[in-house]
Amino acid sequence: MSLPISVVVIAKNEQNRIKPCLESVYGWADEIVVLDDESTDNTRAIAAGFTDKIFIRHMELEGKHRNFAASLVKNDWILLLDCDERMTDELKEEIAVALKEGDPKIVAYWAPQINYLGDVQLNHGGWSSPHIRLYNKNHVKWCEAEYDVIHPGIKLSEGYRGANLKCKTIHYSFSNVENFIGKINRYSTLEATKWYLDGRKMSMGKAMWRSWDRFFRRFIAKKGYKDGYYGFVAAVLSGFHEFAAYSKYREMKEKGYYLPKASAKAGAPL
């Protein structure tokens, strides 16, 4: 019997990845909702093989988009899954137990990840840090900030708390090195813009230190070297993210503009 959980999948042009994502939860949860960000490929057609609850909405703020998705579901508990993620049987079993026997004051659960760069599993380097996976929509809301670097934060109702699960999701984080670099380009722009709008004080020396520190923590402290060459690549690119963000931030300060993502006050595009 399926669990009273609503799986929410937010998608945009994900025809190559959405099917295995939905297969990993089909029949386990009693509702699947796909919120599509105006895809122009076959994403919605493929999703229709798993659910008739497919909604179309342009995403401006990710937090606002997620809160809107929560308004579409019938159950209190929501499992949030990206198209590049897959549920494991072990995690599904752990969630079932948590909902049946867990503390009623726990309204959000984080789960670690098994991450991949192409076909290479990144077992080290700190890439398996927990991400929020399951939450109660009555007590958890997503923050609707303009510039969330990766994903928006959450707000919990007073008196309630979150907890960590032990089992992992499978996350095909980066389809290849080119995709990894593309994500760094996008996220470093968001981070630079956040610094610019917040009036953050950043220097080249600080940026260089942050780049080195991030590389060192990924490759040495968290043993990314055990993942071989691609562990090294992942650590180098992770460190480069900081320098890329600083370079964009400096350019914004010098030229006086920033990327107008979901901002009515934005100037010329970066």
mmCIF file of C-alpha atoms in Angstrom:
data_model
loop_
_atom_site.group_PDB
_atom_site.id
_atom_site.type_symbol
_atom_site.label_atom_id
_atom_site.label_comp_id
_atom_site.label_asym_id
_atom_site.label_seq_id
_atom_site.Cartn_x
_atom_site.Cartn_y
_atom_site.Cartn_z
ATOM 1 C CA MET A 1 0.000 0.000 0.000
ATOM 2 C CA SER A 2 1.325 3.414 -0.932
ATOM 3 C CA LEU A 3 2.191 5.949 1.753
ATOM 4 C CA PRO A 4 0.255 9.209 2.300
ATOM 5 C CA ILE A 5 3.100 11.227 0.834
ATOM 6 C CA SER A 6 2.976 13.684 -2.050
ATOM 7 C CA VAL A 7 6.081 13.592 -4.215
ATOM 8 C CA VAL A 8 6.812 16.969 -5.800
ATOM 9 C CA VAL A 9 9.097 17.101 -8.819
ATOM 10 C CA ILE A 10 10.007 20.492 -10.270
ATOM 11 C CA ALA A 11 11.130 20.232 -13.879
ATOM 12 C CA LYS A 12 12.231 22.193 -16.915
ATOM 13 C CA ASN A 13 13.315 20.458 -20.128
ATOM 14 C CA GLU A 14 14.136 17.226 -18.310
ATOM 15 C CA GLN A 15 13.060 14.645 -20.895
ATOM 16 C CA ASN A 16 16.327 12.741 -20.472
ATOM 17 C CA ARG A 17 16.149 12.441 -16.676
ATOM 18 C CA ILE A 18 12.589 12.647 -15.420
ATOM 19 C CA LYS A 19 11.512 9.072 -16.215
ATOM 20 C CA PRO A 20 13.933 7.225 -13.864
ATOM 21 C CA CYS A 21 13.236 9.863 -11.226
ATOM 22 C CA LEU A 22 9.491 9.186 -11.311
ATOM 23 C CA GLU A 23 10.028 5.427 -11.592
ATOM 24 C CA SER A 24 11.883 5.513 -8.280
ATOM 25 C CA VAL A 25 8.761 6.725 -6.400
ATOM 26 C CA TYR A 26 5.903 5.394 -8.531
ATOM 27 C CA GLY A 27 3.626 3.161 -6.464
ATOM 28 C CA TRP A 28 5.409 4.037 -3.216
ATOM 29 C CA ALA A 29 3.767 7.435 -2.660
ATOM 30 C CA ASP A 30 0.054 7.891 -3.242
ATOM 31 C CA GLU A 31 0.487 11.176 -5.133
ATOM 32 C CA ILE A 32 3.004 12.533 -7.622
ATOM 33 C CA VAL A 33 2.832 16.196 -8.614
ATOM 34 C CA VAL A 34 5.018 17.604 -11.391
ATOM 35 C CA LEU A 35 5.405 21.369 -11.550
ATOM 36 C CA ASP A 36 6.806 22.168 -14.967
ATOM 37 C CA ASP A 37 8.640 25.418 -15.701
ATOM 38 C CA GLU A 38 7.370 25.827 -19.274
ATOM 39 C CA SER A 39 9.352 22.965 -20.795
ATOM 40 C CA THR A 40 9.711 22.927 -24.566
ATOM 41 C CA ASP A 41 10.711 19.268 -24.865
ATOM 42 C CA ASN A 42 8.837 16.038 -23.987
ATOM 43 C CA THR A 43 9.074 16.449 -20.206
ATOM 44 C CA ARG A 44 5.311 16.726 -19.632
ATOM 45 C CA ALA A 45 4.491 13.887 -22.036
ATOM 46 C CA ILE A 46 6.837 11.544 -20.194
ATOM 47 C CA ALA A 47 5.529 12.648 -16.784
ATOM 48 C CA ALA A 48 1.976 11.905 -17.947
ATOM 49 C CA GLY A 49 2.877 8.217 -17.876
ATOM 50 C CA PHE A 50 3.171 8.461 -14.089
ATOM 51 C CA THR A 51 0.677 11.122 -13.000
ATOM 52 C CA ASP A 52 -2.154 13.299 -14.262
ATOM 53 C CA LYS A 53 -1.214 16.039 -11.813
ATOM 54 C CA ILE A 54 1.025 18.119 -14.040
ATOM 55 C CA PHE A 55 1.005 21.879 -13.644
ATOM 56 C CA ILE A 56 2.746 24.574 -15.670
ATOM 57 C CA ARG A 57 4.174 27.677 -14.040
ATOM 58 C CA HIS A 58 7.104 29.938 -14.863
ATOM 59 C CA MET A 59 9.661 29.885 -12.046
ATOM 60 C CA GLU A 60 10.935 33.263 -10.899
ATOM 61 C CA LEU A 61 11.903 32.717 -7.262
ATOM 62 C CA GLU A 62 12.692 29.115 -6.396
ATOM 63 C CA GLY A 63 11.347 29.439 -2.854
ATOM 64 C CA LYS A 64 8.076 30.885 -4.099
ATOM 65 C CA HIS A 65 7.872 28.150 -6.734
ATOM 66 C CA ARG A 66 8.289 25.460 -4.083
ATOM 67 C CA ASN A 67 5.667 27.032 -1.848
ATOM 68 C CA PHE A 68 3.283 27.105 -4.809
ATOM 69 C CA ALA A 69 3.979 23.414 -5.442
ATOM 70 C CA ALA A 70 3.098 22.684 -1.810
ATOM 71 C CA SER A 71 -0.292 24.323 -2.337
ATOM 72 C CA LEU A 72 -1.091 21.795 -5.067
ATOM 73 C CA VAL A 73 -0.711 18.596 -3.050
ATOM 74 C CA LYS A 74 -3.325 16.719 -1.040
ATOM 75 C CA ASN A 75 -1.107 15.266 1.701
ATOM 76 C CA ASP A 76 0.560 16.993 4.637
ATOM 77 C CA TRP A 77 3.911 15.315 3.974
ATOM 78 C CA ILE A 78 5.853 16.261 0.865
ATOM 79 C CA LEU A 79 8.852 14.489 -0.601
ATOM 80 C CA LEU A 80 10.828 16.879 -2.786
ATOM 81 C CA LEU A 81 12.808 15.234 -5.557
ATOM 82 C CA ASP A 82 14.812 16.794 -8.388
ATOM 83 C CA CYS A 83 14.872 15.168 -11.810
ATOM 84 C CA ASP A 84 18.525 14.190 -11.376
ATOM 85 C CA GLU A 85 17.751 12.349 -8.128
ATOM 86 C CA ARG A 86 16.540 8.813 -7.449
ATOM 87 C CA MET A 87 15.038 7.340 -4.303
ATOM 88 C CA THR A 88 16.578 4.165 -2.912
ATOM 89 C CA ASP A 89 14.558 1.334 -1.377
ATOM 90 C CA GLU A 90 16.486 1.770 1.884
ATOM 91 C CA LEU A 91 15.497 5.421 2.166
ATOM 92 C CA LYS A 92 11.879 4.665 1.338
ATOM 93 C CA GLU A 93 11.780 2.116 4.153
ATOM 94 C CA GLU A 94 13.407 4.541 6.588
ATOM 95 C CA ILE A 95 10.880 7.264 5.708
ATOM 96 C CA ALA A 96 7.972 4.876 6.222
ATOM 97 C CA VAL A 97 9.237 4.102 9.725
ATOM 98 C CA ALA A 98 9.859 7.775 10.503
ATOM 99 C CA LEU A 99 6.312 8.749 9.582
ATOM 100 C CA LYS A 100 4.836 5.900 11.612
ATOM 101 C CA GLU A 101 7.026 6.042 14.701
ATOM 102 C CA GLY A 102 8.767 9.416 14.593
ATOM 103 C CA ASP A 103 8.485 12.334 17.007
ATOM 104 C CA PRO A 104 5.443 14.469 16.035
ATOM 105 C CA LYS A 105 7.555 17.581 16.669
ATOM 106 C CA ILE A 106 9.855 16.620 13.800
ATOM 107 C CA VAL A 107 8.460 18.225 10.651
ATOM 108 C CA ALA A 108 11.448 18.142 8.299
ATOM 109 C CA TYR A 109 13.932 15.427 7.411
ATOM 110 C CA TRP A 110 17.311 15.714 5.723
ATOM 111 C CA ALA A 111 18.943 12.826 3.849
ATOM 112 C CA PRO A 112 22.511 12.441 2.553
ATOM 113 C CA GLN A 113 23.260 11.774 -1.089
ATOM 114 C CA ILE A 114 25.271 9.470 -3.291
ATOM 115 C CA ASN A 115 26.710 11.891 -5.856
ATOM 116 C CA TYR A 116 28.043 11.257 -9.333
ATOM 117 C CA LEU A 117 30.245 13.139 -11.784
ATOM 118 C CA GLY A 118 29.323 11.397 -15.009
ATOM 119 C CA ASP A 119 29.645 7.678 -14.216
ATOM 120 C CA VAL A 120 32.065 8.243 -11.339
ATOM 121 C CA GLN A 121 30.667 8.028 -7.822
ATOM 122 C CA LEU A 122 32.092 10.713 -5.542
ATOM 123 C CA ASN A 123 32.336 8.821 -2.278
ATOM 124 C CA HIS A 124 34.558 11.393 -0.598
ATOM 125 C CA GLY A 125 35.163 15.125 -0.644
ATOM 126 C CA GLY A 126 32.062 16.089 1.307
ATOM 127 C CA TRP A 127 29.713 15.767 -1.644
ATOM 128 C CA SER A 128 27.201 13.672 0.296
ATOM 129 C CA SER A 129 26.091 16.432 2.687
ATOM 130 C CA PRO A 130 22.402 16.117 3.685
ATOM 131 C CA HIS A 131 19.648 17.916 1.776
ATOM 132 C CA ILE A 132 16.094 18.464 2.913
ATOM 133 C CA ARG A 133 14.033 15.650 1.507
ATOM 134 C CA LEU A 134 10.753 15.280 3.408
ATOM 135 C CA TYR A 135 8.709 17.944 5.168
ATOM 136 C CA ASN A 136 5.284 18.735 6.554
ATOM 137 C CA LYS A 137 3.724 21.553 4.544
ATOM 138 C CA ASN A 138 1.753 22.791 7.584
ATOM 139 C CA HIS A 139 4.914 23.618 9.520
ATOM 140 C CA VAL A 140 7.581 24.280 6.879
ATOM 141 C CA LYS A 141 7.741 27.142 4.391
ATOM 142 C CA TRP A 142 10.435 27.963 1.856
ATOM 143 C CA CYS A 143 12.156 31.318 2.049
ATOM 144 C CA GLU A 144 11.441 33.504 -0.949
ATOM 145 C CA ALA A 145 14.754 35.343 -1.218
ATOM 146 C CA GLU A 146 15.792 36.910 -4.507
ATOM 147 C CA TYR A 147 19.209 35.333 -4.754
ATOM 148 C CA ASP A 148 19.561 31.888 -3.256
ATOM 149 C CA VAL A 149 22.897 30.522 -4.371
ATOM 150 C CA ILE A 150 21.919 26.869 -4.577
ATOM 151 C CA HIS A 151 18.530 26.255 -3.005
ATOM 152 C CA PRO A 152 16.328 28.386 -0.731
ATOM 153 C CA GLY A 153 16.264 27.971 3.038
ATOM 154 C CA ILE A 154 13.245 27.000 5.101
ATOM 155 C CA LYS A 155 11.286 28.340 8.055
ATOM 156 C CA LEU A 156 9.860 25.965 10.643
ATOM 157 C CA SER A 157 6.887 26.683 12.873
ATOM 158 C CA GLU A 158 7.869 27.604 16.422
ATOM 159 C CA GLY A 159 8.327 24.571 18.641
ATOM 160 C CA TYR A 160 9.061 22.197 15.767
ATOM 161 C CA ARG A 161 12.365 20.869 14.491
ATOM 162 C CA GLY A 162 14.121 18.813 11.855
ATOM 163 C CA ALA A 163 16.100 15.572 11.918
ATOM 164 C CA ASN A 164 18.567 13.623 9.781
ATOM 165 C CA LEU A 165 17.876 10.350 8.031
ATOM 166 C CA LYS A 166 20.659 7.801 7.533
ATOM 167 C CA CYS A 167 19.870 6.356 4.125
ATOM 168 C CA LYS A 168 20.766 8.190 0.940
ATOM 169 C CA THR A 169 19.270 9.372 -2.311
ATOM 170 C CA ILE A 170 21.157 8.866 -5.546
ATOM 171 C CA HIS A 171 22.077 12.203 -7.100
ATOM 172 C CA TYR A 172 23.439 12.443 -10.624
ATOM 173 C CA SER A 173 24.847 15.836 -9.737
ATOM 174 C CA PHE A 174 26.935 16.483 -12.832
ATOM 175 C CA SER A 175 26.326 14.637 -16.100
ATOM 176 C CA ASN A 176 29.891 15.441 -17.196
ATOM 177 C CA VAL A 177 32.656 17.992 -16.617
ATOM 178 C CA GLU A 178 31.040 20.475 -19.006
ATOM 179 C CA ASN A 179 27.810 20.306 -16.996
ATOM 180 C CA PHE A 180 29.804 20.819 -13.774
ATOM 181 C CA ILE A 181 31.438 23.942 -15.211
ATOM 182 C CA GLY A 182 28.054 25.205 -16.406
ATOM 183 C CA LYS A 183 26.628 24.916 -12.899
ATOM 184 C CA ILE A 184 29.616 26.745 -11.449
ATOM 185 C CA ASN A 185 29.029 29.537 -13.951
ATOM 186 C CA ARG A 186 25.362 29.827 -12.964
ATOM 187 C CA TYR A 187 25.808 29.525 -9.206
ATOM 188 C CA SER A 188 28.804 31.840 -9.066
ATOM 189 C CA THR A 189 26.707 34.509 -10.799
ATOM 190 C CA LEU A 190 24.007 34.114 -8.165
ATOM 191 C CA GLU A 191 26.536 34.264 -5.344
ATOM 192 C CA ALA A 192 28.250 37.338 -6.794
ATOM 193 C CA THR A 193 24.917 39.088 -7.178
ATOM 194 C CA LYS A 194 23.999 38.298 -3.589
ATOM 195 C CA TRP A 195 27.279 39.798 -2.385
ATOM 196 C CA TYR A 196 26.704 42.862 -4.562
ATOM 197 C CA LEU A 197 23.155 43.453 -3.323
ATOM 198 C CA ASP A 198 24.101 42.825 0.305
ATOM 199 C CA GLY A 199 27.002 45.281 0.144
ATOM 200 C CA ARG A 200 29.429 42.489 1.034
ATOM 201 C CA LYS A 201 33.082 43.481 1.400
ATOM 202 C CA MET A 202 35.208 41.094 -0.641
ATOM 203 C CA SER A 203 38.841 41.330 -1.703
ATOM 204 C CA MET A 204 40.970 39.334 -4.135
ATOM 205 C CA GLY A 205 43.049 38.041 -1.210
ATOM 206 C CA LYS A 206 39.945 36.788 0.558
ATOM 207 C CA ALA A 207 38.654 35.233 -2.662
ATOM 208 C CA MET A 208 41.953 33.432 -3.215
ATOM 209 C CA TRP A 209 41.905 32.153 0.346
ATOM 210 C CA ARG A 210 38.311 30.933 -0.003
ATOM 211 C CA SER A 211 39.232 29.161 -3.267
ATOM 212 C CA TRP A 212 42.221 27.420 -1.703
ATOM 213 C CA ASP A 213 40.327 26.584 1.477
ATOM 214 C CA ARG A 214 37.458 25.016 -0.439
ATOM 215 C CA PHE A 215 39.864 22.950 -2.570
ATOM 216 C CA PHE A 216 41.830 21.852 0.515
ATOM 217 C CA ARG A 217 38.711 20.802 2.405
ATOM 218 C CA ARG A 218 37.319 18.878 -0.570
ATOM 219 C CA PHE A 219 40.514 17.153 -1.673
ATOM 220 C CA ILE A 220 42.561 16.739 1.524
ATOM 221 C CA ALA A 221 40.464 17.176 4.681
ATOM 222 C CA LYS A 222 37.458 15.261 3.311
ATOM 223 C CA LYS A 223 39.656 12.831 1.357
ATOM 224 C CA GLY A 224 38.478 13.621 -2.158
ATOM 225 C CA TYR A 225 41.811 12.227 -3.363
ATOM 226 C CA LYS A 226 40.384 8.764 -2.752
ATOM 227 C CA ASP A 227 38.070 9.322 -5.727
ATOM 228 C CA GLY A 228 41.077 9.552 -8.044
ATOM 229 C CA TYR A 229 41.371 11.973 -10.929
ATOM 230 C CA TYR A 230 37.721 13.034 -10.876
ATOM 231 C CA GLY A 231 37.916 13.654 -7.156
ATOM 232 C CA PHE A 232 40.703 16.096 -8.001
ATOM 233 C CA VAL A 233 38.647 17.670 -10.804
ATOM 234 C CA ALA A 234 35.660 18.106 -8.493
ATOM 235 C CA ALA A 235 37.826 19.753 -5.813
ATOM 236 C CA VAL A 236 39.518 22.115 -8.276
ATOM 237 C CA LEU A 237 36.231 23.221 -9.810
ATOM 238 C CA SER A 238 34.660 23.610 -6.391
ATOM 239 C CA GLY A 239 37.495 25.917 -5.382
ATOM 240 C CA PHE A 240 37.289 27.838 -8.654
ATOM 241 C CA HIS A 241 33.659 28.650 -7.861
ATOM 242 C CA GLU A 242 34.804 31.118 -5.209
ATOM 243 C CA PHE A 243 37.201 32.941 -7.506
ATOM 244 C CA ALA A 244 34.629 33.050 -10.310
ATOM 245 C CA ALA A 245 32.088 34.566 -7.916
ATOM 246 C CA TYR A 246 34.588 37.201 -6.786
ATOM 247 C CA SER A 247 35.532 38.112 -10.365
ATOM 248 C CA LYS A 248 31.867 38.620 -11.276
ATOM 249 C CA TYR A 249 31.220 40.558 -8.066
ATOM 250 C CA ARG A 250 34.163 42.860 -8.810
ATOM 251 C CA GLU A 251 32.910 43.460 -12.321
ATOM 252 C CA MET A 252 29.457 44.305 -10.971
ATOM 253 C CA LYS A 253 30.932 46.857 -8.576
ATOM 254 C CA GLU A 254 33.065 48.444 -11.272
ATOM 255 C CA LYS A 255 30.289 48.641 -13.866
ATOM 256 C CA GLY A 256 27.340 49.122 -11.518
ATOM 257 C CA TYR A 257 24.995 46.419 -12.732
ATOM 258 C CA TYR A 258 23.915 42.907 -11.855
ATOM 259 C CA LEU A 259 21.942 40.062 -13.375
ATOM 260 C CA PRO A 260 18.203 40.917 -13.214
ATOM 261 C CA LYS A 261 16.981 37.534 -12.050
ATOM 262 C CA ALA A 262 13.566 38.040 -10.433
ATOM 263 C CA SER A 263 14.340 41.630 -9.568
ATOM 264 C CA ALA A 264 12.378 44.672 -10.709
ATOM 265 C CA LYS A 265 15.281 46.946 -9.761
ATOM 266 C CA ALA A 266 17.848 45.250 -11.934
ATOM 267 C CA GLY A 267 19.970 47.062 -14.437
ATOM 268 C CA ALA A 268 21.578 45.724 -17.587
ATOM 269 C CA PRO A 269 22.160 41.958 -17.685
ATOM 270 C CA LEU A 270 25.521 40.511 -16.736
#
